[in-house]
Amino acid sequence: MICNNISVNGAGHLTFAGVDTVELAKKYGTPLYLTDGDKIRENCRVYLEAMREAFGEAAMPLYASKAASYKEIYRIMKAMGMGIDVVSSGEVYTAMSVGFPMENAYFHSNNKTDADIEYAMDANIGYFVVDNIEELDAIAKIAARRGVKQNILLRLTPGIDPHTYAAVATGKVDSKFGSAIETGQAEELAVYAMGLESIKLCGFHCHVGSQVFDSDVFVRSAEIMLDFVCMMKNMHGFTTEILDLGGGYGVRYLDSDPTIDIRASILEVGRFVKSHCETIGIECPAIRMEPGRSIVADAGMTLYTVGTVKRIPGYKNYVSVDGGMADNPRFALYGSPYTVVMANKMADAGESFVATVAGRCCESGDIIQEGVTLPASATRGDTLAVLTTGAYNYSMASNYNRLPKPPMVMLEGGNDRIVIKGETFEDVARYDV
Ligand code: PLP
């Protein structure tokens, strides 16, 4: 199986974190989000230990909480000693409501509203990661009115497209995020920030992309960012305290996806950062990384119940389930691959067939996955599992077709407990007047 928390038991049922998924579907109903809490902690530990070893005690991983944002995950991050990246007042609220230490929170996004800025300052947010000059001016103005000096990082684009990196190292300057180093705008913005009374420029941030399997992408972006840090020191006498290299490490959605050793990759980046700092003659700033997907994706699984099995001879087969794009819009949005299995028929050695797994929404784009091989015995009432759904599923869920959002059950040490209640129809209609 694609992750070591997935197996099959003697009854031929899929297990997740050691628990029978068919029993969980019976107990809680479907659709059902499952989260392996032990796996989340294990994934955090990899970053915490590797980053300390690679970059020293001042290093800290920040969990990019857009990947999955709910109270229990911020409790886990607090207990593990992780920082967090938040992108909205809603995420600030959720983290704060469980006592997350907000000095370790970094507020991203390319367009923070004045209300976001005020709210985050009320929450004593540690840092704003500022995207552009309008935002910088807005933060500076609000901080000045409050009589505070606000810590910020500037988001820069190092000009790397992780997916065409080997061939082209100049892409992504046209990104909607950040200010480009290549065009000189990054330097201009940094110098401008240095001159603002109510702003403390603490350092710089970049994020080159997602589903990155190649350490070289991080090494290359670290090099560009460190060269920028060096230029800021030599040309403007500025000392960078914090350098945030972003998130993006890939996870395995399919058996054919590569496996990445995140610890080894971080250590490799660490060796490069140390030696490059020596070469260019700068102190190594405190390093941050912002993993989202690689903290939670393989800690998630979604269970559904099969409703209809439709065979269109000569064309296509459909297996429709009781959820879909409302709980997982990622295939509809960008054709994301997933591994899909029939959880109650893992030992079925009979005939198989290839089907499109479709959701229940009135929308032909409501597909979970195309070309899935399932047992030919697939029928109404079967339990279907979609693996590796821990990232950007619950956090992207909607109430399309007035479907209530499913509950989330956390599995830890073989026990199961609800960490997000399933919505009711009353919840869905709560704000209608
Ligand atoms: N940091 C920033 C600024 C991002 O935009 C993202 C993802 O969009 C992340 C971190 C997390 O990326 P990933 O979930 O791929 O690790």
PDB file of C-alpha atoms and ligand atoms in Angstrom, residues 47 62-67 85 87 108-109 129 155 177 205-207 209-212 244 246-250 289-295 391-392, ligand 1:
ATOM      1  CA  TYR A  47      10.520  18.140  10.256  1.00  0.00           C
ATOM      2  CA  LEU A  62       5.509  25.978  10.326  1.00  0.00           C
ATOM      3  CA  TYR A  63       2.513  23.811   9.525  1.00  0.00           C
ATOM      4  CA  ALA A  64       0.723  25.361   6.512  1.00  0.00           C
ATOM      5  CA  SER A  65      -2.712  25.061   8.003  1.00  0.00           C
ATOM      6  CA  LYS A  66      -4.611  25.747   4.766  1.00  0.00           C
ATOM      7  CA  ALA A  67      -3.981  22.034   4.122  1.00  0.00           C
ATOM      8  CA  ASP A  85       1.147  29.449   8.634  1.00  0.00           C
ATOM      9  CA  VAL A  87      -3.967  32.695   5.498  1.00  0.00           C
ATOM     10  CA  HIS A 108       0.244  34.725   4.527  1.00  0.00           C
ATOM     11  CA  SER A 109      -1.986  35.461   1.495  1.00  0.00           C
ATOM     12  CA  VAL A 129       4.312  37.620   5.397  1.00  0.00           C
ATOM     13  CA  ARG A 155       7.352  37.201   0.218  1.00  0.00           C
ATOM     14  CA  PHE A 177       2.257  35.818  -5.155  1.00  0.00           C
ATOM     15  CA  HIS A 205      10.036  34.166   2.430  1.00  0.00           C
ATOM     16  CA  CYS A 206       9.579  32.150  -0.731  1.00  0.00           C
ATOM     17  CA  HIS A 207       7.431  29.188  -1.754  1.00  0.00           C
ATOM     18  CA  GLY A 209       5.361  25.200  -5.510  1.00  0.00           C
ATOM     19  CA  SER A 210       3.756  21.971  -4.407  1.00  0.00           C
ATOM     20  CA  GLN A 211       4.231  18.235  -4.949  1.00  0.00           C
ATOM     21  CA  VAL A 212       7.986  18.762  -5.152  1.00  0.00           C
ATOM     22  CA  ASP A 244      11.496  31.031   5.223  1.00  0.00           C
ATOM     23  CA  GLY A 246       8.269  27.631   2.094  1.00  0.00           C
ATOM     24  CA  GLY A 247       6.565  24.261   1.813  1.00  0.00           C
ATOM     25  CA  GLY A 248       5.870  21.918  -1.031  1.00  0.00           C
ATOM     26  CA  TYR A 249       7.373  18.494  -0.345  1.00  0.00           C
ATOM     27  CA  GLY A 250       5.401  15.903  -2.309  1.00  0.00           C
ATOM     28  CA  MET A 289       9.900  25.717   6.264  1.00  0.00           C
ATOM     29  CA  GLU A 290       6.141  25.491   5.732  1.00  0.00           C
ATOM     30  CA  PRO A 291       4.971  21.955   5.017  1.00  0.00           C
ATOM     31  CA  GLY A 292       1.236  21.447   4.629  1.00  0.00           C
ATOM     32  CA  ARG A 293       0.476  18.434   2.473  1.00  0.00           C
ATOM     33  CA  SER A 294       3.414  16.362   3.743  1.00  0.00           C
ATOM     34  CA  ILE A 295       2.187  16.761   7.341  1.00  0.00           C
ATOM     35  CA  ALA A 391      -4.652  17.597   2.686  1.00  0.00           C
ATOM     36  CA  TYR A 392      -6.851  20.126   0.892  1.00  0.00           C
TER      37      TYR A 392
HETATM   38  N1  PLP B   1       3.411  27.994   2.090  1.00  0.00           N
HETATM   39  C1  PLP B   1       2.759  28.694   1.154  1.00  0.00           C
HETATM   40  C2  PLP B   1       3.012  30.136   1.059  1.00  0.00           C
HETATM   41  C3  PLP B   1       1.837  28.064   0.301  1.00  0.00           C
HETATM   42  O1  PLP B   1       1.193  28.772  -0.616  1.00  0.00           O
HETATM   43  C4  PLP B   1       1.605  26.682   0.457  1.00  0.00           C
HETATM   44  C5  PLP B   1       0.642  25.973  -0.396  1.00  0.00           C
HETATM   45  O2  PLP B   1      -0.084  26.458  -1.176  1.00  0.00           O
HETATM   46  C6  PLP B   1       2.300  25.989   1.453  1.00  0.00           C
HETATM   47  C7  PLP B   1       3.211  26.675   2.255  1.00  0.00           C
HETATM   48  C8  PLP B   1       2.098  24.527   1.683  1.00  0.00           C
HETATM   49  O3  PLP B   1       2.450  23.777   0.580  1.00  0.00           O
HETATM   50  P1  PLP B   1       2.355  22.198   0.653  1.00  0.00           P
HETATM   51  O4  PLP B   1       1.008  21.859   1.201  1.00  0.00           O
HETATM   52  O5  PLP B   1       2.523  21.759  -0.751  1.00  0.00           O
HETATM   53  O6  PLP B   1       3.467  21.738   1.560  1.00  0.00           O
END
